[in-house]
Coordinates of C-alpha atoms and ligand atoms in Angstrom, one line a residue:
X15 CA 90.0 -58.2 29.2
X16 CA 92.7 -55.5 28.8
X17 CA 96.2 -56.7 29.0
X18 CA 98.1 -55.2 31.9
X19 CA 101.7 -56.0 32.7
X20 CA 101.0 -56.6 36.3
X21 CA 97.9 -58.7 36.0
X22 CA 97.6 -62.1 37.4
X23 CA 97.7 -63.9 34.1
X24 CA 100.9 -62.2 33.0
X25 CA 102.5 -62.7 36.4
X26 CA 101.7 -66.4 36.6
X27 CA 102.9 -66.9 33.0
X28 CA 106.1 -65.1 33.9
X29 CA 106.8 -67.2 37.0
X30 CA 105.8 -70.4 35.3
X31 CA 108.1 -69.7 32.4
X32 CA 110.9 -68.8 34.8
X33 CA 110.3 -72.0 36.7
X34 CA 110.4 -74.1 33.6
X35 CA 113.5 -72.3 32.3
X36 CA 115.4 -73.0 35.6
X37 CA 114.5 -76.6 35.5
X38 CA 115.5 -76.9 31.9
X39 CA 118.8 -75.2 32.4
X40 CA 119.5 -77.5 35.3
X41 CA 118.7 -80.5 33.1
X42 CA 120.8 -79.2 30.3
X43 CA 123.8 -78.6 32.6
X44 CA 123.5 -82.0 34.2
X45 CA 122.8 -84.0 31.0
X46 CA 125.0 -82.2 28.4
X47 CA 127.7 -80.2 30.1
X48 CA 128.6 -82.3 33.1
X49 CA 127.8 -85.7 31.6
X50 CA 131.4 -86.7 30.9
X51 CA 132.5 -86.1 34.5
X52 CA 129.4 -87.7 35.8
X53 CA 130.0 -90.7 33.7
X54 CA 133.6 -90.9 34.7
X55 CA 132.8 -90.6 38.4
X56 CA 130.1 -93.3 38.0
X57 CA 132.5 -95.7 36.4
X58 CA 135.2 -95.2 39.0
X59 CA 132.6 -95.7 41.7
X60 CA 131.4 -98.8 40.0
X61 CA 134.8 -100.3 39.5
X62 CA 135.8 -99.6 43.1
X63 CA 132.8 -101.3 44.4
X64 CA 133.4 -104.3 42.2
X65 CA 137.1 -104.4 43.3
X66 CA 136.0 -104.5 46.9
X67 CA 133.7 -107.4 46.3
X68 CA 136.3 -109.4 44.4
X69 CA 139.0 -108.7 46.9
X70 CA 136.7 -109.8 49.7
X71 CA 135.9 -113.1 48.0
X72 CA 139.6 -113.8 47.2
X73 CA 140.5 -117.2 48.5
X74 CA 136.9 -118.4 48.7
X75 CA 135.1 -120.8 46.3
X76 CA 133.1 -117.9 45.0
X77 CA 136.0 -116.0 43.7
X78 CA 135.9 -116.9 40.0
X79 CA 132.1 -116.8 39.8
X80 CA 132.2 -113.4 41.4
X81 CA 134.6 -112.1 38.9
X82 CA 132.6 -113.4 36.0
X83 CA 129.4 -112.0 37.4
X84 CA 130.8 -108.5 38.0
X85 CA 132.8 -108.2 34.8
X86 CA 129.6 -109.1 32.9
X87 CA 127.4 -106.8 34.8
X88 CA 129.7 -103.8 34.6
X89 CA 131.4 -104.5 31.3
X90 CA 134.7 -104.7 33.0
X91 CA 138.0 -106.3 32.0
X92 CA 139.2 -108.1 35.0
X93 CA 142.6 -109.8 35.3
X94 CA 144.3 -111.5 38.2
X95 CA 148.1 -111.7 38.3
X96 CA 150.2 -113.8 40.6
X97 CA 152.8 -112.0 42.7
X98 CA 155.3 -113.0 40.1
X99 CA 153.4 -111.2 37.4
X100 CA 151.8 -114.1 35.8
X101 CA 148.2 -113.8 34.5
X102 CA 146.3 -116.5 36.3
X103 CA 142.8 -115.4 35.5
X104 CA 141.0 -113.1 33.2
X105 CA 137.4 -112.2 32.3
X106 CA 136.6 -109.7 29.5
X107 CA 133.2 -108.6 30.4
X108 CA 131.3 -111.0 28.2
X109 CA 131.2 -113.6 31.0
X110 CA 133.9 -115.6 29.4
X111 CA 136.8 -116.6 31.5
X112 CA 139.9 -118.5 30.9
X113 CA 142.6 -120.0 32.8
X114 CA 145.9 -118.8 31.5
X115 CA 147.5 -120.6 28.6
X116 CA 151.2 -121.4 29.2
X117 CA 152.1 -119.2 32.0
X118 CA 155.3 -117.8 30.8
X119 CA 153.6 -116.2 27.8
X120 CA 152.0 -113.7 30.1
X121 CA 155.0 -112.9 32.2
X122 CA 154.8 -109.4 33.6
X123 CA 151.6 -108.9 31.7
X124 CA 153.5 -108.1 28.6
X125 CA 151.2 -109.8 26.2
X126 CA 148.1 -108.7 28.1
X127 CA 148.7 -105.1 27.2
X128 CA 149.0 -104.3 30.9
X129 CA 152.1 -102.4 32.0
X130 CA 152.6 -104.1 35.3
X131 CA 155.8 -102.3 36.1
X132 CA 154.1 -98.9 35.9
X133 CA 151.2 -100.3 37.9
X134 CA 153.4 -101.6 40.6
X135 CA 155.1 -98.2 40.8
X136 CA 151.8 -96.4 41.1
X137 CA 150.7 -98.9 43.7
X138 CA 153.7 -98.4 45.9
X139 CA 153.4 -94.7 45.6
X140 CA 149.8 -94.9 46.8
X141 CA 150.6 -97.0 49.9
X142 CA 150.7 -100.4 48.3
X143 CA 147.1 -101.4 48.8
X144 CA 145.1 -100.1 45.8
X145 CA 145.4 -97.5 43.1
X146 CA 142.6 -96.2 40.8
X147 CA 143.0 -93.7 38.0
X148 CA 141.9 -92.9 34.5
X149 CA 144.1 -93.2 31.5
X150 CA 144.0 -92.5 27.8
X151 CA 144.5 -95.8 26.0
X152 CA 145.9 -95.9 22.6
X153 CA 143.0 -95.9 20.2
X154 CA 140.5 -97.0 22.8
X155 CA 139.6 -93.7 24.4
X156 CA 139.7 -93.1 28.1
X157 CA 139.5 -95.9 30.6
X158 CA 139.1 -96.2 34.4
X159 CA 141.7 -98.4 35.8
X160 CA 142.0 -100.0 39.2
X161 CA 145.0 -102.0 40.4
X162 CA 145.0 -103.6 43.9
X163 CA 146.8 -106.2 46.0
X164 CA 144.7 -109.1 47.3
X165 CA 145.5 -111.5 50.1
X166 CA 148.8 -111.7 52.1
X167 CA 152.1 -113.3 51.5
X168 CA 152.7 -116.1 50.4
X169 CA 149.2 -116.1 48.7
X170 CA 149.4 -112.6 47.3
X171 CA 147.8 -111.8 44.0
X172 CA 147.1 -108.6 42.0
X173 CA 143.8 -107.6 40.7
X174 CA 143.6 -105.4 37.5
X175 CA 140.4 -104.0 36.4
X176 CA 139.6 -101.8 33.4
X177 CA 136.5 -100.2 32.2
X178 CA 136.3 -98.0 29.1
X179 CA 134.7 -94.7 29.8
X180 CA 132.8 -94.9 26.6
X181 CA 132.8 -92.0 24.3
X182 CA 129.5 -90.4 25.4
X183 CA 129.0 -88.3 22.3
X184 CA 126.3 -90.5 20.9
X185 CA 124.5 -90.4 24.2
X186 CA 124.8 -86.7 24.4
X187 CA 123.3 -86.4 20.9
X188 CA 120.3 -88.4 22.0
X189 CA 119.9 -86.5 25.1
X190 CA 120.2 -83.1 23.3
X191 CA 117.4 -84.1 21.0
X192 CA 115.3 -85.3 23.9
X193 CA 116.0 -82.1 25.7
X194 CA 114.7 -80.0 22.8
X195 CA 111.5 -82.0 22.8
X196 CA 111.2 -81.7 26.6
X197 CA 111.9 -78.0 26.4
X198 CA 109.2 -77.4 23.9
X199 CA 106.7 -79.6 25.7
X200 CA 107.3 -78.2 29.1
X201 CA 107.1 -74.6 27.9
X202 CA 103.9 -75.3 26.2
X203 CA 102.6 -77.2 29.2
X204 CA 103.7 -74.3 31.5
X205 CA 101.9 -71.8 29.4
X206 CA 98.7 -73.9 29.3
X207 CA 98.8 -74.6 33.1
X208 CA 99.5 -71.0 34.0
X209 CA 96.7 -69.8 31.8
X210 CA 94.4 -72.3 33.3
X211 CA 95.4 -71.5 36.9
X212 CA 95.2 -67.8 36.4
X213 CA 91.7 -68.1 34.9
X214 CA 90.7 -70.1 37.9
X215 CA 92.3 -67.6 40.3
X216 CA 91.3 -64.4 38.6
X217 CA 87.8 -65.1 37.4
X218 CA 86.2 -64.9 40.9
X219 CA 88.3 -61.8 41.7
X220 CA 87.1 -60.1 38.5
X221 CA 83.5 -61.0 39.6
X222 CA 84.0 -59.5 43.0
X223 CA 85.5 -56.4 41.5
X224 CA 82.4 -56.0 39.3
X225 CA 80.1 -56.3 42.3
X226 CA 82.3 -53.8 44.3
X227 CA 81.9 -51.3 41.5
X228 CA 78.1 -51.8 41.6
X229 CA 78.3 -51.2 45.4
X230 CA 80.3 -48.1 44.9
X231 CA 77.5 -46.8 42.7
X232 CA 75.2 -47.1 45.7
X233 CA 73.5 -50.4 44.8
X234 CA 73.3 -52.1 48.1
X235 CA 71.5 -55.1 46.6
X236 CA 74.7 -56.6 45.2
X237 CA 75.9 -59.9 46.5
X238 CA 79.5 -61.0 46.4
X239 CA 79.7 -64.5 45.0
X240 CA 81.9 -67.3 46.4
X241 CA 84.7 -68.5 44.2
X242 CA 86.5 -71.8 44.0
X243 CA 88.8 -71.4 47.0
X244 CA 88.8 -70.4 50.6
X245 CA 90.4 -67.0 50.4
X246 CA 87.8 -65.8 47.9
X247 CA 85.0 -67.1 50.0
X248 CA 86.4 -65.3 53.0
X249 CA 86.7 -62.1 51.0
X250 CA 83.2 -62.5 49.6
X251 CA 81.8 -63.1 53.1
X252 CA 83.6 -60.0 54.4
X253 CA 82.4 -57.9 51.5
X254 CA 78.8 -59.1 51.9
X255 CA 79.0 -58.2 55.6
X256 CA 80.3 -54.8 54.7
X257 CA 77.6 -54.3 52.2
X258 CA 75.0 -55.3 54.8
X259 CA 76.5 -52.8 57.3
X260 CA 76.7 -50.1 54.7
X261 CA 73.1 -50.6 53.7
X262 CA 72.0 -50.5 57.4
X263 CA 74.0 -47.3 58.0
X264 CA 72.5 -45.8 54.9
X265 CA 69.0 -46.7 56.0
X266 CA 69.6 -45.4 59.5
X267 CA 71.1 -42.2 58.2
X268 CA 68.0 -41.7 56.1
X269 CA 65.8 -42.3 59.2
X270 CA 68.0 -40.1 61.3
X271 CA 67.7 -37.2 58.9
X272 CA 63.9 -37.7 58.8
X273 CA 63.9 -37.8 62.6
X274 CA 66.2 -34.9 63.2
X275 CA 64.3 -32.7 60.7
X276 CA 61.1 -33.7 62.5
X277 CA 62.7 -32.9 65.9
X278 CA 64.0 -29.6 64.6
X279 CA 60.8 -28.6 62.9
X280 CA 58.5 -29.1 65.8
X281 CA 60.2 -26.7 68.2
X282 CA 60.8 -24.2 65.4
X283 CA 57.1 -24.3 64.5
X284 CA 56.2 -23.7 68.1
X285 CA 58.7 -20.8 68.4
X286 CA 57.3 -19.2 65.3
X287 CA 53.7 -19.8 66.3
X288 CA 54.2 -18.4 69.8
X289 CA 56.2 -15.5 68.5
X290 CA 53.4 -14.6 66.2
X291 CA 50.9 -15.0 69.0
X292 CA 52.9 -12.6 71.2
X293 CA 53.1 -10.1 68.3
X294 CA 49.4 -10.3 67.4
X295 CA 47.6 -11.2 70.6
X296 CA 49.4 -11.5 73.9
X297 CA 51.9 -8.7 73.5
X298 CA 50.0 -6.4 75.8
X299 CA 49.0 -9.1 78.3
X300 CA 52.0 -9.6 80.6
X301 CA 50.6 -12.9 82.0
X302 CA 49.9 -14.5 78.7
X303 CA 53.0 -13.1 77.2
X304 CA 55.2 -14.6 79.8
X305 CA 53.5 -18.0 79.4
X306 CA 54.1 -17.8 75.7
X307 CA 57.7 -16.6 76.1
X308 CA 58.3 -19.6 78.5
X309 CA 57.2 -21.9 75.8
X310 CA 59.5 -20.3 73.3
X311 CA 62.4 -20.5 75.7
X312 CA 61.6 -24.2 76.5
X313 CA 61.5 -25.0 72.9
X314 CA 64.8 -23.2 72.3
X315 CA 66.3 -25.3 75.1
X316 CA 65.0 -28.5 73.4
X317 CA 66.7 -27.4 70.2
X318 CA 69.9 -26.7 72.0
X319 CA 69.8 -30.1 73.7
X320 CA 69.3 -31.8 70.4
X321 CA 72.1 -30.0 68.8
X322 CA 74.3 -30.8 71.8
X323 CA 73.4 -34.5 71.4
X324 CA 74.5 -34.4 67.8
X325 CA 77.8 -32.7 68.7
X326 CA 78.4 -35.2 71.5
X327 CA 77.7 -38.0 69.1
X328 CA 80.2 -36.7 66.5
X329 CA 82.8 -36.3 69.2
X330 CA 82.3 -39.9 70.3
X331 CA 82.5 -41.1 66.8
X332 CA 85.7 -39.3 66.1
X333 CA 87.1 -40.4 69.5
X334 CA 87.4 -36.8 70.7
X335 CA 85.1 -37.1 73.8
X336 CA 86.9 -35.5 76.7
X337 CA 86.3 -36.7 80.2
X338 CA 87.0 -34.3 83.1
X339 CA 86.8 -36.4 86.3
X340 CA 85.9 -35.0 89.7
X341 CA 84.6 -36.7 92.8
X342 CA 80.9 -35.8 93.2
X343 CA 77.9 -37.0 95.1
X344 CA 76.0 -39.1 92.5
X345 CA 73.1 -39.7 94.9
X346 CA 72.4 -36.0 94.8
X347 CA 72.9 -35.8 91.1
X348 CA 70.5 -38.6 90.4
X349 CA 68.0 -37.2 92.9
X350 CA 68.0 -33.8 91.2
X351 CA 67.6 -35.2 87.7
X352 CA 64.7 -37.4 88.7
X353 CA 63.0 -34.7 90.8
X354 CA 63.2 -32.3 87.8
X355 CA 61.5 -34.9 85.6
X356 CA 58.9 -36.1 88.1
X357 CA 56.4 -33.2 88.4
X358 CA 56.1 -32.9 84.6
X359 CA 55.7 -36.6 84.2
X360 CA 53.3 -37.0 87.1
X361 CA 51.0 -34.6 85.4
X362 CA 50.9 -37.0 82.5
X363 CA 50.0 -39.9 84.8
X364 CA 53.5 -41.4 85.2
X365 CA 54.5 -43.1 88.5
X366 CA 58.2 -42.8 89.0
X367 CA 59.4 -44.8 92.0
X368 CA 62.9 -43.9 93.2
X369 CA 65.2 -45.8 95.6
X370 CA 68.3 -43.8 95.8
X371 CA 70.9 -44.7 98.4
X372 CA 72.3 -41.6 100.0
X373 CA 75.8 -40.1 99.9
X374 CA 77.4 -42.3 97.2
X375 CA 80.4 -40.7 95.6
X376 CA 82.1 -41.5 92.3
X377 CA 85.1 -40.1 90.5
X378 CA 83.7 -39.3 87.0
X379 CA 82.7 -36.5 84.6
X380 CA 79.7 -35.1 86.4
X381 CA 78.0 -33.5 83.4
X382 CA 78.4 -36.6 81.2
X383 CA 77.1 -38.9 83.9
X384 CA 74.1 -36.6 84.4
X385 CA 73.5 -37.0 80.7
X386 CA 73.6 -40.8 81.0
X387 CA 71.2 -40.9 83.9
X388 CA 68.9 -38.5 82.2
X389 CA 68.9 -40.5 78.9
X390 CA 68.3 -43.9 80.7
X391 CA 65.5 -42.4 82.9
X392 CA 63.9 -40.7 79.9
X393 CA 64.0 -43.9 77.9
X394 CA 62.4 -45.8 80.7
X395 CA 59.6 -43.2 80.8
X396 CA 59.2 -43.1 77.1
X397 CA 59.1 -46.8 76.6
X398 CA 57.3 -48.0 79.7
X399 CA 54.0 -49.9 79.5
X400 CA 50.4 -48.8 79.9
X401 CA 50.6 -48.8 83.7
X402 CA 53.1 -45.9 83.2
X403 CA 55.3 -47.2 86.0
X404 CA 59.0 -46.6 86.1
X405 CA 61.6 -47.5 88.8
X406 CA 64.8 -45.6 89.3
X407 CA 67.4 -47.1 91.7
X408 CA 70.8 -46.1 92.9
X409 CA 72.4 -49.0 94.8
X410 CA 75.5 -49.2 97.1
X411 CA 77.3 -52.3 96.0
X412 CA 80.3 -51.9 98.3
X413 CA 83.0 -51.2 95.8
X414 CA 80.7 -49.9 93.2
X415 CA 77.6 -47.7 92.6
X416 CA 74.9 -49.2 90.5
X417 CA 72.3 -47.2 88.7
X418 CA 69.2 -49.0 87.4
X419 CA 66.3 -47.6 85.3
X420 CA 63.4 -50.1 85.0
X421 CA 60.2 -49.9 83.0
X422 CA 57.2 -52.2 82.3
X423 CA 57.2 -51.7 78.5
X424 CA 57.2 -54.1 75.6
X425 CA 60.9 -54.8 76.2
X426 CA 63.4 -55.4 73.5
X427 CA 63.6 -58.5 71.4
X428 CA 66.7 -60.6 72.0
X429 CA 68.1 -60.1 68.5
X430 CA 67.9 -56.3 68.9
X431 CA 69.6 -56.1 72.2
X432 CA 73.1 -55.8 70.8
X433 CA 72.0 -53.2 68.2
X434 CA 70.2 -50.6 70.4
X435 CA 73.5 -49.1 71.5
X436 CA 74.4 -48.4 67.9
X437 CA 74.0 -44.9 66.6
X438 CA 70.7 -44.1 64.9
X439 CA 69.4 -47.5 65.8
X440 CA 65.7 -47.7 66.7
X441 CA 63.8 -50.9 67.4
X442 CA 61.0 -51.0 64.9
X443 CA 57.4 -51.0 66.1
X444 CA 58.3 -50.7 69.9
X445 CA 56.9 -47.2 70.2
X446 CA 53.5 -47.4 71.8
X447 CA 53.2 -43.7 72.2
X448 CA 54.4 -41.3 69.6
X449 CA 58.0 -41.2 70.8
X450 CA 60.0 -39.1 68.4
X451 CA 63.4 -40.6 69.2
X452 CA 66.5 -40.0 67.2
X453 CA 68.2 -43.2 68.1
X454 CA 71.3 -41.5 69.4
X455 CA 70.6 -41.4 73.1
X456 CA 72.0 -44.9 73.9
X457 CA 75.0 -44.5 71.6
X458 CA 75.9 -41.4 73.6
X459 CA 75.4 -43.3 76.8
X460 CA 77.6 -46.1 75.5
X461 CA 80.3 -43.6 74.4
X462 CA 80.3 -41.9 77.8
X463 CA 80.3 -45.1 79.8
X464 CA 83.1 -46.7 77.7
X465 CA 85.2 -43.5 78.2
X466 CA 84.8 -44.1 81.9
X467 CA 85.6 -47.8 81.5
X468 CA 82.4 -48.5 83.3
X469 CA 80.3 -51.7 83.1
X470 CA 76.8 -51.3 81.7
X471 CA 74.1 -53.3 80.1
X472 CA 70.4 -54.1 79.7
X473 CA 68.2 -56.9 80.8
X474 CA 65.0 -57.1 78.9
X475 CA 62.1 -59.6 78.6
X476 CA 59.8 -58.9 75.7
X477 CA 56.4 -58.0 77.1
X478 CA 57.7 -57.5 80.6
X479 CA 59.9 -54.5 80.3
X480 CA 63.6 -53.5 80.3
X481 CA 66.1 -52.6 82.9
X482 CA 69.1 -50.6 81.9
X483 CA 72.0 -50.4 84.3
X484 CA 75.6 -49.1 84.7
X485 CA 78.2 -49.4 87.5
X486 CA 80.9 -46.9 88.5
X487 CA 83.7 -47.4 91.0
X488 CA 82.8 -45.9 94.3
X489 CA 84.9 -43.0 95.5
X490 CA 85.4 -42.3 99.2
X491 CA 83.3 -39.6 100.6
X492 CA 85.5 -36.5 100.5
X493 CA 83.6 -35.0 103.5
X494 CA 84.8 -37.9 105.6
X495 CA 88.3 -38.1 104.2
X496 CA 89.2 -34.4 104.6
X497 CA 89.3 -33.9 108.3
X498 CA 91.4 -37.0 108.7
X499 CA 94.1 -35.9 106.3
X500 CA 95.9 -33.2 108.5
X501 CA 96.3 -35.8 111.3
X502 CA 97.7 -38.4 108.9
Ligands
LIG614 P1 65.7 -43.0 71.0 O1 66.0 -41.5 70.8 O2 65.1 -43.6 69.8 O3 65.1 -43.4 72.2 P2 68.0 -44.4 72.0 O4 69.4 -44.5 71.5 O5 67.8 -43.8 73.4 O6 67.2 -43.6 70.9 O7 67.4 -45.8 72.0 C1 67.6 -46.6 70.8 C2 66.4 -47.6 70.7 O8 66.4 -48.5 71.7 C3 65.1 -46.9 70.8 O9 64.7 -46.4 69.6 C4 64.2 -48.0 71.3 O10 63.7 -48.8 70.2 C5 65.1 -48.9 72.1 N1 65.0 -48.6 73.5 C6 65.7 -47.8 74.3 N2 65.3 -47.8 75.6 C7 64.3 -48.7 75.7 C8 63.5 -49.2 76.7 N3 63.6 -48.7 78.0 N4 62.5 -50.1 76.4 C9 62.4 -50.5 75.2 N5 63.1 -50.1 74.1 C10 64.1 -49.2 74.4

């Protein structure tokens, strides 16, 4: 695989390293740079907590035990002075305690190394209850010191606590060394994990890309394989769907070209044949010549109709279908279309039943609706059964006008019902007669009816026939409305 700066592997590696670096810098700051102040804060908190406990137990039986326990636990030096400055109790953090030897030896803490005078001053400056501070002690480093008053007069006593804030240098040394190991280890781990993850993430994507390239070359047999995770599965499913659709469209286009060429060639052959016939044979015979010319004109009309269909379809597909609405009598329109069809069809043995309610008006594009009616009626005739029966109905539904074209043909299988409205779509094997359809009639019907926001559909039972329908909002009869308007 070529190395690109913006590929997944590199990005993951970058972000993982960044993540590790941030964590490590954080650790470094906390453990090395701020450790002294952390330690100091910790010690002062500790000592204050211990002081609180000791103060609370002052005067109870637990007092001495408490001091011992706490001084041992926290490595504290604890001393208790009477209000006259005499050391009465001390514990040095090793759990050993002692009652004071001859009291006067410890007067004012002199021999204890505690400067009571300074402490009393600090205490009174701080409100007289408790004072805590850190102090550099000669040769002993920094200590946290707490001095507080316990009890009330005449049983007052003073608590002195000291805890060395140990020189943390040795600790820092240990931590530094550990941090170096941790740094190396976590960087290595970060790299390994990021490589692993990126492989997992990118491998299926790479596979999909390969398949997509195959598809681009026109190989519709490719399948997009699922990966390890949901998003890839979704993508694969979408691509498989797209491939399927593309392959269908491709097949349909191929069929369409075959059909259209056939549709174009037949009339052209006729035009040429009759043209030659007029030139060679019927040119001098007005009767025959006219008959032949009529065929030429009819075939030219068929050609023109086919070309118009194709133009309409391309307009629908590009969304450029223009609808020019007018109120017109759809009953008359339907009647005219069916009447034009009937004589021709009757000659071929078709029986076209019509039930057309009179004087129904709609506000729609007249030419386009004519096209819809013609297409649906022609389909019914083309696909009807051996009895050659077709029913055309126009029904007054109160608010709406409903058109129905029913045949007795083989019907349409359920799974094809949704597809027949698609462009170029033709149900395979339904044509009993040689119907040279192009598969664009219904997609034009759909485009026109959608542009009118009309409801439409098909009911079909395989073996029993189909019924195509659409409904348009009824418009008021303008002939009735007009005379009223001047009065209104
Ligand atoms: P075509 O020019 O092939 O008739 P259409 O778009 O009008 O194209 O119809 C699409 C397909 O729907 C037809 O090829 C046919 O398979 C099916 N179809 C349309 N109308 C009927 C019908 N009344 N009965 C059965 N099948 C029909």
